[in-house]
Amino acid sequence: MRITVCRKESFNAAHRLHNKNWSDEKNKAIFGLCNNPNYHGHNYELIVKVNGEIDPDTGYVIDMKILKAIIKEEVVQRFDHKNLNLDTVEFRDLNPTAENIAIVIWKRIKAKLKEDLSLTVVLYETPKNFVEFSEACL
Amino acid sequence: MRITVCRKESFNAAHRLHNKNWSDEKNKAIFGLCNNPNYHGHNYELIVKVNGEIDPDTGYVIDMKILKAIIKEEVVQRFDHKNLNLDTVEFRDLNPTAENIAIVIWKRIKAKLKEDLSLTVVLYETPKNFVEFSEACL
Amino acid sequence: MRITVCRKESFNAAHRLHNKNWSDEKNKAIFGLCNNPNYHGHNYELIVKVNGEIDPDTGYVIDMKILKAIIKEEVVQRFDHKNLNLDTVEFRDLNPTAENIAIVIWKRIKAKLKEDLSLTVVLYETPKNFVEFSEACL
Amino acid sequence: MRITVCRKESFNAAHRLHNKNWSDEKNKAIFGLCNNPNYHGHNYELIVKVNGEIDPDTGYVIDMKILKAIIKEEVVQRFDHKNLNLDTVEFRDLNPTAENIAIVIWKRIKAKLKEDLSLTVVLYETPKNFVEFSEACL
Amino acid sequence: MRITVCRKESFNAAHRLHNKNWSDEKNKAIFGLCNNPNYHGHNYELIVKVNGEIDPDTGYVIDMKILKAIIKEEVVQRFDHKNLNLDTVEFRDLNPTAENIAIVIWKRIKAKLKEDLSLTVVLYETPKNFVEFSEACL
Amino acid sequence: MRITVCRKESFNAAHRLHNKNWSDEKNKAIFGLCNNPNYHGHNYELIVKVNGEIDPDTGYVIDMKILKAIIKEEVVQRFDHKNLNLDTVEFRDLNPTAENIAIVIWKRIKAKLKEDLSLTVVLYETPKNFVEFSEACL
């Protein structure tokens, strides 16, 4: 019997949307306020959803303590209170849109999960803007 | 690589649940308080989810400014601060249940999206009652 | 020892902002979309706060079952799924702004509480617009 | 045309995570604070999602009054203000993890729905920990 | 210049409302489901509000790291995943109503704050039931 | 009759906590992650509360359209998608803690309100950290 277990965490970061191959004018035209060269920031809310078999001994799909530790190591310690464009290797050349951040997070967490677990990541950039990425999207 | 981007908006409207082919007694028996002939109302919270390929140049599935403009034109300007039964063509003969409102909204937004984008609409009538409608439901 | 106990309830209603002494033009100019003659509506969220002494035998300021019953009788049964302008005596001649609704609710509940209890009412018209009315405002 | 209608309810309960086949030491090592022999508790938030055809006469998939009554009878009256381990037959021998509680709730509600309705249950143990169980997981 | 800084934390606990001086019948009549001898439980959400002068060097009233540490030591480590009636000295003879829990928390935190800081505690037993206790209530 | 009307808005900004009179070591020791020289950021949620007499003609303390316009001009257009330390005159020499941001916002809005209106500002830096500043704090 498979079921999905979900954990919510958060991190606060600065970022700027920018395409290095475009002129400043085009960047400003496309990304608007999000292109501010001095950055702006968000409280990112992250929901990590793991689908798998329930272990009959524990009643768990995955021990939440383990899932929390994975999220802490792969996401929070890397991105919390950071400037995504300047302080991380992932977004040095990748535009830190919510879409791209979600996929980077999905890949990092996925690499740490047992193979039979499938993963969905939901990332809120603001309470009104969010993205969802899952196994099925690949 | 496909991903889902989501936008939350809201509108406030009055409505009344009523089937014109039924007697007043039957309407009252089936719809209860929601059949009040003088209407009642809700703060409708709408989540619009768009699944598609990420544009490698922007890192976007769809520019949120465009999605917001579509929602504003197709939903908010039509339904906000309106009486759904009296002020809209859509619900003159269609009962404005959350189910029917969600499908009307889905069709309006869908018609404005590029063909390769798939759409899900979540509509909260109250924080405790909501509906979800997607491509897969057709 | 005094403390404040709070209870959250909700009701859904239609209303229209309108001043009968004004022309239609002036009403529309002042109240805008809220003046729609066919009404619009809201999910009103109500927080009732009661400050008083803790009864040493129960550890309660007021039994929540009693406070819930007062709110049900004085607010929910009167206003839920109603048109405030048409279906209630309170707003036949009083403009149903959030301010006026909160004061009407405050007076109704206040009349049912023991004299040594002081009352604050918080009324959300939408998640972004709300009012607070308390003893100290009188 | 199929659509999903959702209803949110809640119940408050005590529980303890414990495997009777394990030693006290192993239980404490695996379940940590959740193994407290004197129990702890949660405000469980439940979202019940029902997917089905819209009845053209009512505009409903299922009358919310019926769905609320099913949730009340099958979930709230059984689990609200209860000790899941001691006061319920379901968790006398089944560890009351969020996973197992969600499946028990899913089975109870599923048995009361018409056969063509498919069911998803989302259960929040805390605002940060929750599980999702649906037809597709079977 | 004084200002109020606020921190939200949470803990999950079991409890039972009971007056040892009353008969079982009276306890059941007054406290209803909350008197269940096997306990039930809640996710308590706590907001701690500290009012004081802003330190011109830091721009802080109190360093949040210090306030978090006080809340952790005085509240979370004592009450989280505990049975308030059985596992704590505070509620061995004091009925663990939200009112009484809030005052116990207020006193514990107050004792750790500098004298010129004034303290308000807001405690949510459920999203619909909460209490507020402050300096001014003494 | 006085009452308080409240409006919620938001803005997203980058910032860094830093005291120019301190060494880098002391700044890092006191402000920790918040001292990151490359900045981090937040979704600031702002609640503006205005207390005043109800105008008997409108039923309003202040027209929400006017209050929204003041917040837009004085707060959102100045701080949204900005780096508070680099892009604003207010925080060039003032540490942008939540305390200081709230007071700057309070002063800007206060200057635009009629004299008999009293003002409270609540500013959420994250859902768990927020500050409150009001007339009474002066």
Short mmCIF file of N, CA, C and O in Angstrom, two decimals, chain E residues 7-114:
data_model
loop_
_atom_site.label_atom_id
_atom_site.label_comp_id
_atom_site.label_asym_id
_atom_site.label_seq_id
_atom_site.Cartn_x
_atom_site.Cartn_y
_atom_site.Cartn_z
N ARG E 7 6.99 36.44 18.38
CA ARG E 7 7.54 35.18 17.88
C ARG E 7 6.50 34.07 18.02
O ARG E 7 5.88 33.94 19.08
N LYS E 8 6.31 33.33 16.96
CA LYS E 8 5.35 32.23 16.96
C LYS E 8 6.07 30.89 17.08
O LYS E 8 7.00 30.63 16.32
N GLU E 9 5.64 30.06 18.00
CA GLU E 9 6.17 28.70 18.14
C GLU E 9 4.99 27.75 18.36
O GLU E 9 3.85 28.20 18.44
N SER E 10 5.26 26.46 18.44
CA SER E 10 4.15 25.53 18.66
C SER E 10 4.61 24.33 19.47
O SER E 10 5.80 24.05 19.58
N PHE E 11 3.65 23.66 20.07
CA PHE E 11 3.93 22.38 20.74
C PHE E 11 2.66 21.54 20.69
O PHE E 11 1.56 22.06 20.59
N ASN E 12 2.86 20.24 20.74
CA ASN E 12 1.75 19.29 20.64
C ASN E 12 1.64 18.54 21.96
O ASN E 12 2.63 17.98 22.42
N ALA E 13 0.46 18.52 22.54
CA ALA E 13 0.33 17.90 23.86
C ALA E 13 -1.03 17.26 24.03
O ALA E 13 -1.99 17.60 23.35
N ALA E 14 -1.09 16.31 24.95
CA ALA E 14 -2.36 15.72 25.37
C ALA E 14 -2.82 16.40 26.66
O ALA E 14 -1.98 16.89 27.43
N HIS E 15 -4.11 16.45 26.89
CA HIS E 15 -4.60 16.96 28.17
C HIS E 15 -6.02 16.45 28.43
O HIS E 15 -6.64 15.80 27.59
N ARG E 16 -6.49 16.75 29.63
CA ARG E 16 -7.85 16.41 30.03
C ARG E 16 -8.31 17.49 30.98
O ARG E 16 -7.57 17.87 31.91
N LEU E 17 -9.51 18.01 30.77
CA LEU E 17 -10.06 18.99 31.71
C LEU E 17 -10.79 18.22 32.81
O LEU E 17 -11.62 17.35 32.54
N HIS E 18 -10.45 18.53 34.06
CA HIS E 18 -10.97 17.76 35.18
C HIS E 18 -10.79 18.56 36.46
O HIS E 18 -9.74 19.17 36.67
N ASN E 19 -11.81 18.57 37.31
CA ASN E 19 -11.71 19.19 38.63
C ASN E 19 -11.78 18.07 39.67
O ASN E 19 -12.81 17.41 39.81
N LYS E 20 -10.68 17.87 40.36
CA LYS E 20 -10.59 16.74 41.31
C LYS E 20 -11.59 16.83 42.46
O LYS E 20 -11.87 15.82 43.12
N ASN E 21 -12.08 18.04 42.72
CA ASN E 21 -13.04 18.20 43.83
C ASN E 21 -14.47 17.89 43.43
O ASN E 21 -15.37 17.95 44.25
N TRP E 22 -14.67 17.60 42.17
CA TRP E 22 -16.02 17.33 41.68
C TRP E 22 -16.22 15.83 41.44
O TRP E 22 -15.25 15.09 41.18
N SER E 23 -17.48 15.41 41.43
CA SER E 23 -17.81 14.03 41.06
C SER E 23 -17.55 13.82 39.57
O SER E 23 -17.46 14.79 38.81
N ASP E 24 -17.44 12.56 39.16
CA ASP E 24 -17.29 12.25 37.74
C ASP E 24 -18.46 12.81 36.94
O ASP E 24 -18.29 13.30 35.82
N GLU E 25 -19.67 12.72 37.52
CA GLU E 25 -20.85 13.19 36.79
C GLU E 25 -20.75 14.69 36.53
O GLU E 25 -21.03 15.17 35.43
N LYS E 26 -20.36 15.43 37.59
CA LYS E 26 -20.28 16.89 37.42
C LYS E 26 -19.17 17.23 36.42
O LYS E 26 -19.36 18.11 35.57
N ASN E 27 -18.04 16.55 36.50
CA ASN E 27 -16.96 16.80 35.55
C ASN E 27 -17.43 16.58 34.11
O ASN E 27 -17.15 17.39 33.23
N LYS E 28 -18.16 15.50 33.92
CA LYS E 28 -18.63 15.19 32.57
C LYS E 28 -19.67 16.21 32.10
O LYS E 28 -19.69 16.63 30.94
N ALA E 29 -20.51 16.63 33.04
CA ALA E 29 -21.55 17.61 32.69
C ALA E 29 -20.93 18.95 32.30
O ALA E 29 -21.37 19.61 31.36
N ILE E 30 -19.89 19.36 33.03
CA ILE E 30 -19.29 20.68 32.78
C ILE E 30 -18.32 20.63 31.62
O ILE E 30 -18.33 21.49 30.74
N PHE E 31 -17.44 19.63 31.60
CA PHE E 31 -16.35 19.64 30.61
C PHE E 31 -16.64 18.81 29.37
O PHE E 31 -15.88 18.88 28.40
N GLY E 32 -17.70 18.02 29.38
CA GLY E 32 -18.11 17.28 28.18
C GLY E 32 -17.00 16.40 27.64
O GLY E 32 -16.31 15.70 28.39
N LEU E 33 -16.82 16.42 26.32
CA LEU E 33 -15.81 15.59 25.66
C LEU E 33 -14.40 15.88 26.19
O LEU E 33 -13.53 15.00 26.16
N CYS E 34 -14.16 17.10 26.66
CA CYS E 34 -12.83 17.48 27.13
C CYS E 34 -12.45 16.77 28.42
O CYS E 34 -11.30 16.83 28.86
N ASN E 35 -13.43 16.09 29.04
CA ASN E 35 -13.18 15.37 30.29
C ASN E 35 -12.80 13.90 30.05
O ASN E 35 -12.53 13.17 31.00
N ASN E 36 -12.73 13.47 28.80
CA ASN E 36 -12.36 12.08 28.47
C ASN E 36 -11.21 11.59 29.36
O ASN E 36 -10.11 12.14 29.30
N PRO E 37 -11.43 10.55 30.19
CA PRO E 37 -10.38 10.10 31.11
C PRO E 37 -9.12 9.60 30.40
O PRO E 37 -8.05 9.57 31.03
N ASN E 38 -9.24 9.25 29.13
CA ASN E 38 -8.07 8.80 28.38
C ASN E 38 -7.36 9.93 27.63
O ASN E 38 -6.46 9.67 26.84
N TYR E 39 -7.82 11.16 27.85
CA TYR E 39 -7.15 12.34 27.27
C TYR E 39 -7.47 12.52 25.78
O TYR E 39 -7.95 11.61 25.12
N HIS E 40 -7.28 13.74 25.32
CA HIS E 40 -7.28 14.05 23.89
C HIS E 40 -6.11 15.03 23.71
O HIS E 40 -5.29 15.16 24.64
N GLY E 41 -5.98 15.69 22.56
CA GLY E 41 -4.80 16.53 22.41
C GLY E 41 -4.94 17.64 21.39
O GLY E 41 -5.96 17.73 20.69
N HIS E 42 -3.93 18.48 21.35
CA HIS E 42 -3.97 19.66 20.47
C HIS E 42 -2.58 19.99 19.94
O HIS E 42 -1.57 19.67 20.56
N ASN E 43 -2.55 20.67 18.78
CA ASN E 43 -1.38 21.41 18.34
C ASN E 43 -1.51 22.83 18.89
O ASN E 43 -2.27 23.63 18.34
N TYR E 44 -0.85 23.12 19.96
CA TYR E 44 -0.91 24.47 20.53
C TYR E 44 0.00 25.40 19.73
O TYR E 44 1.17 25.08 19.52
N GLU E 45 -0.56 26.52 19.28
CA GLU E 45 0.24 27.55 18.61
C GLU E 45 0.41 28.70 19.60
O GLU E 45 -0.58 29.19 20.16
N LEU E 46 1.64 29.11 19.81
CA LEU E 46 1.95 30.12 20.82
C LEU E 46 2.55 31.35 20.17
O LEU E 46 3.49 31.24 19.38
N ILE E 47 2.01 32.53 20.49
CA ILE E 47 2.64 33.78 20.06
C ILE E 47 3.10 34.53 21.29
O ILE E 47 2.30 34.81 22.19
N VAL E 48 4.39 34.83 21.34
CA VAL E 48 4.98 35.54 22.47
C VAL E 48 5.31 36.95 22.01
O VAL E 48 6.04 37.13 21.03
N LYS E 49 4.74 37.96 22.70
CA LYS E 49 4.91 39.36 22.30
C LYS E 49 5.66 40.11 23.40
O LYS E 49 5.22 40.12 24.54
N VAL E 50 6.77 40.74 23.02
CA VAL E 50 7.61 41.44 23.99
C VAL E 50 7.69 42.90 23.60
O VAL E 50 8.13 43.24 22.50
N ASN E 51 7.29 43.77 24.51
CA ASN E 51 7.32 45.21 24.26
C ASN E 51 8.47 45.85 25.03
O ASN E 51 8.62 45.61 26.23
N GLY E 52 9.26 46.66 24.31
CA GLY E 52 10.38 47.33 24.99
C GLY E 52 11.01 48.38 24.10
O GLY E 52 10.56 48.61 22.97
N GLU E 53 12.05 49.00 24.63
CA GLU E 53 12.82 50.01 23.88
C GLU E 53 13.65 49.34 22.79
O GLU E 53 14.19 48.25 23.00
N ILE E 54 13.80 50.01 21.66
CA ILE E 54 14.71 49.52 20.63
C ILE E 54 16.14 49.90 20.99
O ILE E 54 16.42 51.07 21.26
N ASP E 55 17.04 48.93 21.01
CA ASP E 55 18.46 49.19 21.21
C ASP E 55 18.98 49.89 19.95
O ASP E 55 18.90 49.33 18.85
N PRO E 56 19.51 51.12 20.07
CA PRO E 56 19.92 51.84 18.85
C PRO E 56 21.10 51.17 18.12
O PRO E 56 21.26 51.38 16.92
N ASP E 57 21.88 50.36 18.80
CA ASP E 57 23.02 49.71 18.14
C ASP E 57 22.58 48.53 17.28
O ASP E 57 23.16 48.28 16.23
N THR E 58 21.59 47.78 17.76
CA THR E 58 21.17 46.58 17.02
C THR E 58 19.90 46.82 16.21
O THR E 58 19.66 46.11 15.22
N GLY E 59 19.08 47.77 16.64
CA GLY E 59 17.76 47.91 16.02
C GLY E 59 16.80 46.84 16.52
O GLY E 59 15.73 46.64 15.94
N TYR E 60 17.18 46.15 17.59
CA TYR E 60 16.37 45.08 18.17
C TYR E 60 15.76 45.51 19.51
O TYR E 60 16.42 46.23 20.28
N VAL E 61 14.57 45.03 19.83
CA VAL E 61 14.06 45.08 21.19
C VAL E 61 14.73 43.98 22.00
O VAL E 61 15.19 44.16 23.13
N ILE E 62 14.73 42.79 21.39
CA ILE E 62 15.40 41.64 21.98
C ILE E 62 15.87 40.78 20.81
O ILE E 62 15.17 40.67 19.79
N ASP E 63 17.03 40.22 20.91
CA ASP E 63 17.54 39.34 19.85
C ASP E 63 16.61 38.13 19.75
O ASP E 63 16.39 37.44 20.74
N MET E 64 16.06 37.89 18.56
CA MET E 64 15.12 36.77 18.37
C MET E 64 15.77 35.44 18.76
O MET E 64 15.08 34.52 19.18
N LYS E 65 17.07 35.33 18.58
CA LYS E 65 17.74 34.07 18.97
C LYS E 65 17.62 33.84 20.47
O LYS E 65 17.45 32.71 20.91
N ILE E 66 17.67 34.94 21.24
CA ILE E 66 17.51 34.83 22.70
C ILE E 66 16.06 34.49 23.04
O ILE E 66 15.78 33.61 23.85
N LEU E 67 15.12 35.17 22.40
CA LEU E 67 13.70 34.91 22.69
C LEU E 67 13.33 33.48 22.31
O LEU E 67 12.63 32.79 23.06
N LYS E 68 13.83 33.02 21.16
CA LYS E 68 13.57 31.63 20.76
C LYS E 68 14.13 30.64 21.79
O LYS E 68 13.49 29.64 22.12
N ALA E 69 15.32 30.94 22.29
CA ALA E 69 15.94 30.04 23.27
C ALA E 69 15.12 30.00 24.56
O ALA E 69 14.95 28.94 25.18
N ILE E 70 14.61 31.16 24.97
CA ILE E 70 13.77 31.21 26.19
C ILE E 70 12.50 30.39 25.98
O ILE E 70 12.11 29.60 26.84
N ILE E 71 11.86 30.58 24.82
CA ILE E 71 10.61 29.83 24.56
C ILE E 71 10.90 28.33 24.50
O ILE E 71 10.15 27.51 25.03
N LYS E 72 12.02 27.98 23.88
CA LYS E 72 12.37 26.56 23.78
C LYS E 72 12.54 25.95 25.17
O LYS E 72 11.99 24.89 25.47
N GLU E 73 13.30 26.67 26.01
CA GLU E 73 13.61 26.11 27.33
C GLU E 73 12.38 26.13 28.26
O GLU E 73 12.12 25.16 28.96
N GLU E 74 11.64 27.23 28.22
CA GLU E 74 10.55 27.38 29.19
C GLU E 74 9.24 26.74 28.75
O GLU E 74 8.39 26.43 29.58
N VAL E 75 9.06 26.55 27.45
CA VAL E 75 7.77 26.04 26.96
C VAL E 75 7.93 24.73 26.18
O VAL E 75 7.39 23.70 26.56
N VAL E 76 8.67 24.78 25.08
CA VAL E 76 8.67 23.63 24.16
C VAL E 76 9.25 22.39 24.83
O VAL E 76 8.65 21.31 24.78
N GLN E 77 10.42 22.54 25.46
CA GLN E 77 11.02 21.35 26.07
C GLN E 77 10.21 20.81 27.24
O GLN E 77 10.31 19.63 27.59
N ARG E 78 9.41 21.65 27.87
CA ARG E 78 8.58 21.19 28.97
C ARG E 78 7.26 20.57 28.53
O ARG E 78 6.77 19.63 29.15
N PHE E 79 6.65 21.12 27.47
CA PHE E 79 5.26 20.74 27.16
C PHE E 79 5.10 19.97 25.85
O PHE E 79 4.09 19.32 25.64
N ASP E 80 6.10 20.07 24.94
CA ASP E 80 5.92 19.43 23.64
C ASP E 80 5.94 17.91 23.75
O ASP E 80 6.82 17.32 24.39
N HIS E 81 4.96 17.26 23.11
CA HIS E 81 4.84 15.80 23.13
C HIS E 81 4.69 15.26 24.55
O HIS E 81 5.15 14.17 24.86
N LYS E 82 4.03 16.06 25.40
CA LYS E 82 3.77 15.65 26.77
C LYS E 82 2.27 15.53 27.02
O LYS E 82 1.46 16.06 26.27
N ASN E 83 1.97 14.80 28.11
CA ASN E 83 0.62 14.80 28.66
C ASN E 83 0.62 15.86 29.75
O ASN E 83 1.31 15.68 30.78
N LEU E 84 -0.09 16.95 29.54
CA LEU E 84 0.01 18.08 30.48
C LEU E 84 -0.39 17.66 31.89
O LEU E 84 0.24 18.08 32.87
N ASN E 85 -1.42 16.82 32.02
CA ASN E 85 -1.89 16.41 33.35
C ASN E 85 -0.90 15.50 34.06
O ASN E 85 -0.72 15.59 35.28
N LEU E 86 -0.26 14.61 33.32
CA LEU E 86 0.57 13.57 33.94
C LEU E 86 2.06 13.89 33.94
O LEU E 86 2.78 13.49 34.86
N ASP E 87 2.52 14.60 32.90
CA ASP E 87 3.98 14.74 32.72
C ASP E 87 4.53 16.07 33.21
O ASP E 87 5.74 16.30 33.06
N THR E 88 3.70 16.97 33.72
CA THR E 88 4.21 18.29 34.12
C THR E 88 3.83 18.57 35.57
O THR E 88 2.77 18.15 36.03
N VAL E 89 4.69 19.28 36.27
CA VAL E 89 4.33 19.67 37.65
C VAL E 89 3.29 20.77 37.67
O VAL E 89 2.46 20.84 38.59
N GLU E 90 3.29 21.61 36.63
CA GLU E 90 2.40 22.77 36.63
C GLU E 90 0.92 22.38 36.64
O GLU E 90 0.10 23.09 37.23
N PHE E 91 0.58 21.30 35.95
CA PHE E 91 -0.84 20.97 35.78
C PHE E 91 -1.24 19.71 36.54
O PHE E 91 -2.24 19.09 36.23
N ARG E 92 -0.42 19.37 37.53
CA ARG E 92 -0.81 18.23 38.35
C ARG E 92 -2.08 18.58 39.15
O ARG E 92 -2.98 17.76 39.27
N ASP E 93 -2.14 19.83 39.62
CA ASP E 93 -3.30 20.23 40.40
C ASP E 93 -4.03 21.43 39.80
O ASP E 93 -4.96 21.95 40.41
N LEU E 94 -3.59 21.85 38.65
CA LEU E 94 -4.21 23.00 37.98
C LEU E 94 -4.84 22.51 36.68
O LEU E 94 -4.17 21.85 35.88
N ASN E 95 -6.11 22.83 36.49
CA ASN E 95 -6.83 22.34 35.31
C ASN E 95 -6.20 22.94 34.04
O ASN E 95 -6.12 24.16 33.92
N PRO E 96 -5.74 22.11 33.07
CA PRO E 96 -5.03 22.65 31.90
C PRO E 96 -5.97 23.22 30.83
O PRO E 96 -5.95 22.80 29.67
N THR E 97 -6.79 24.19 31.22
CA THR E 97 -7.55 24.95 30.23
C THR E 97 -6.58 25.87 29.49
O THR E 97 -5.47 26.14 29.97
N ALA E 98 -7.00 26.35 28.32
CA ALA E 98 -6.15 27.29 27.58
C ALA E 98 -5.81 28.50 28.45
O ALA E 98 -4.68 29.01 28.42
N GLU E 99 -6.77 28.96 29.25
CA GLU E 99 -6.54 30.10 30.14
C GLU E 99 -5.37 29.81 31.09
O GLU E 99 -4.43 30.61 31.21
N ASN E 100 -5.45 28.67 31.76
CA ASN E 100 -4.42 28.36 32.75
C ASN E 100 -3.06 28.06 32.09
O ASN E 100 -2.01 28.43 32.64
N ILE E 101 -3.07 27.41 30.94
CA ILE E 101 -1.79 27.14 30.25
C ILE E 101 -1.13 28.45 29.86
O ILE E 101 0.09 28.63 30.03
N ALA E 102 -1.92 29.39 29.35
CA ALA E 102 -1.35 30.68 28.91
C ALA E 102 -0.71 31.42 30.09
O ALA E 102 0.37 32.01 29.94
N ILE E 103 -1.36 31.38 31.25
CA ILE E 103 -0.80 32.10 32.41
C ILE E 103 0.47 31.42 32.91
O ILE E 103 1.45 32.09 33.26
N VAL E 104 0.48 30.09 32.91
CA VAL E 104 1.71 29.38 33.29
C VAL E 104 2.85 29.75 32.35
O VAL E 104 3.98 30.03 32.78
N ILE E 105 2.58 29.76 31.06
CA ILE E 105 3.61 30.12 30.08
C ILE E 105 4.06 31.57 30.27
O ILE E 105 5.26 31.87 30.25
N TRP E 106 3.10 32.45 30.49
CA TRP E 106 3.43 33.87 30.71
C TRP E 106 4.40 34.02 31.88
O TRP E 106 5.40 34.73 31.78
N LYS E 107 4.09 33.35 32.99
CA LYS E 107 4.94 33.49 34.19
C LYS E 107 6.34 32.93 33.95
O LYS E 107 7.34 33.51 34.38
N ARG E 108 6.43 31.80 33.25
CA ARG E 108 7.74 31.18 33.00
C ARG E 108 8.60 32.10 32.12
O ARG E 108 9.79 32.28 32.38
N ILE E 109 8.00 32.64 31.06
CA ILE E 109 8.78 33.50 30.16
C ILE E 109 9.10 34.83 30.83
O ILE E 109 10.23 35.33 30.74
N LYS E 110 8.11 35.39 31.52
CA LYS E 110 8.30 36.69 32.19
C LYS E 110 9.52 36.66 33.12
O LYS E 110 10.29 37.62 33.18
N ALA E 111 9.68 35.55 33.81
CA ALA E 111 10.78 35.44 34.78
C ALA E 111 12.14 35.48 34.11
O ALA E 111 13.15 35.75 34.77
N LYS E 112 12.19 35.21 32.80
CA LYS E 112 13.47 35.19 32.10
C LYS E 112 13.75 36.48 31.32
O LYS E 112 14.81 36.60 30.70
N LEU E 113 12.80 37.41 31.31
CA LEU E 113 12.99 38.65 30.55
C LEU E 113 13.52 39.76 31.45
O LEU E 113 13.22 39.79 32.65
N LYS E 114 14.28 40.69 30.86
CA LYS E 114 14.71 41.87 31.60
C LYS E 114 13.48 42.62 32.11
O LYS E 114 12.42 42.61 31.48
#
